[in-house]
Coordinates of N, CA and C in Angstrom, one line a residue:
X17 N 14.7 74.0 51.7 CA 13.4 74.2 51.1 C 13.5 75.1 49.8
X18 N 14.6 76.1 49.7 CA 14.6 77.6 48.9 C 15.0 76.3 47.6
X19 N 16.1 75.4 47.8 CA 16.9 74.9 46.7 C 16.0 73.7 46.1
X20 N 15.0 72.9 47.1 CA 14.0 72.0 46.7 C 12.8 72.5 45.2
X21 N 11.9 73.8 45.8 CA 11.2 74.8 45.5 C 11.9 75.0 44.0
X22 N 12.9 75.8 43.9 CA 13.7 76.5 42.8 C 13.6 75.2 41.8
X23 N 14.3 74.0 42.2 CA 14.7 72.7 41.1 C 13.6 72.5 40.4
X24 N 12.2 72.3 41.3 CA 11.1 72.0 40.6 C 10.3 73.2 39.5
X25 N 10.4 74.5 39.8 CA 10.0 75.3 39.2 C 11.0 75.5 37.9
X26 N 12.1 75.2 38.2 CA 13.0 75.1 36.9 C 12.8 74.3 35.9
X27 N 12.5 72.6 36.5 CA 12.3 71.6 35.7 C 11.0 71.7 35.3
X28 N 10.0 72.6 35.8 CA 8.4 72.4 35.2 C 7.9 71.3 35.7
X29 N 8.0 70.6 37.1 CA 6.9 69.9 37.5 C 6.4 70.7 38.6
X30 N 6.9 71.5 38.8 CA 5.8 72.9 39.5 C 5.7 73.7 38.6
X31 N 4.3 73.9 39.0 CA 4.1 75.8 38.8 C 3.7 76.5 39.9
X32 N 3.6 77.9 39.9 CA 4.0 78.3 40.9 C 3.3 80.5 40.6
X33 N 2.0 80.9 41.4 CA 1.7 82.1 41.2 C 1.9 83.1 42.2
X34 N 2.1 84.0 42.1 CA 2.0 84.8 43.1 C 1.1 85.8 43.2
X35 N 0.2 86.0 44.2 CA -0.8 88.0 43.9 C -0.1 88.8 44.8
X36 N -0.1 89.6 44.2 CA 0.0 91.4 45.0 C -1.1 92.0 45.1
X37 N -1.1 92.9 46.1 CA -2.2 94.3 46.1 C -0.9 95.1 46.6
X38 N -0.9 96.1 45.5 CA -0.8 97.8 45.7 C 1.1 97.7 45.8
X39 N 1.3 97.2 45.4 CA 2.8 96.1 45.2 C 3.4 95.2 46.6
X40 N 2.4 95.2 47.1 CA 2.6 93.9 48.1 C 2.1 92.9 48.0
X41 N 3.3 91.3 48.6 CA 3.2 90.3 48.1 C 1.6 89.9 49.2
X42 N 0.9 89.4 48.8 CA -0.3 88.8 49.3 C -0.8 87.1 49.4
X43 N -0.3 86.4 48.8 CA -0.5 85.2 48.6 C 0.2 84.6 47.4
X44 N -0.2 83.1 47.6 CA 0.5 82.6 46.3 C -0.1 80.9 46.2
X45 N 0.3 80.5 45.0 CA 0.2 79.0 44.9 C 1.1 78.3 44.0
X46 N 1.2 77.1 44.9 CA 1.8 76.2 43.8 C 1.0 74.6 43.7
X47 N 1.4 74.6 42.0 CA 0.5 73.5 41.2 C 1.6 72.1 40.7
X48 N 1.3 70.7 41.5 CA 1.7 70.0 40.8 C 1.0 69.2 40.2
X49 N 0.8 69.2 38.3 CA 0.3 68.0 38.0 C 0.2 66.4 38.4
X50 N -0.4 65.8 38.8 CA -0.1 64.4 38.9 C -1.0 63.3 37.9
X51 N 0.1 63.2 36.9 CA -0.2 61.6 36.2 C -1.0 60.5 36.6
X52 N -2.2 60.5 36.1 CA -3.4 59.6 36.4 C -3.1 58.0 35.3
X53 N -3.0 56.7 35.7 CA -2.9 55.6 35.0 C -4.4 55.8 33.9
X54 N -4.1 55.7 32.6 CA -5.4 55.4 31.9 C -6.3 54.3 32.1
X55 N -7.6 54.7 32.3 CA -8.4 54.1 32.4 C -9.3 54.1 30.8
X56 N -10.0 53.2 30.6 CA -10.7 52.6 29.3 C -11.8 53.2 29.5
X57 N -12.8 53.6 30.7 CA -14.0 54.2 31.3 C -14.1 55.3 31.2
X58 N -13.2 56.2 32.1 CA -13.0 57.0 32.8 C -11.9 58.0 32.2
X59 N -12.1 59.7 32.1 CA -11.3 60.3 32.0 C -9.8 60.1 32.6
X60 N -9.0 60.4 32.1 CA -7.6 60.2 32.5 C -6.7 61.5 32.6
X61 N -7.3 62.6 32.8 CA -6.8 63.8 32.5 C -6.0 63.8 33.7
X62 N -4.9 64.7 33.9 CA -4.0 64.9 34.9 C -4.7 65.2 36.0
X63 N -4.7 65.1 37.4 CA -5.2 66.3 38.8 C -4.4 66.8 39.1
X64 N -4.6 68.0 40.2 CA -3.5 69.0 40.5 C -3.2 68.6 41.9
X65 N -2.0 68.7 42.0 CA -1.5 68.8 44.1 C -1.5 70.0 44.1
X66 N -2.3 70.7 45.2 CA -1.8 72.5 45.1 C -1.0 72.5 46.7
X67 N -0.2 73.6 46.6 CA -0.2 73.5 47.6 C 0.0 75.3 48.2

């Protein structure tokens, strides 16, 4: 998982935040954009996979 996680955050198809309180780690997220086919109607802007 550590070497999966790292490759993606290297190459930029993750992103990836962390919070603290009071310098402890508290949470976190990770963002993957996913590529929406253009539509002629309809916005086509990217969505996010969070996870």
């Amino acid at each position: 998982m550590t070497r999966w996680i790292h490759d993606r955050l290297r190459d930029g198809s993750w992103s990836a935040w962390v919070a603290e309180t009071e310098g402890e780690f508290c949470g976190h997220v990770f963002l993957c954009p996913v590529e929406r086919m253009p539509e002629p109607y309809e916005d086509s802007n990217p969505v996010g996979y969070g996870a």
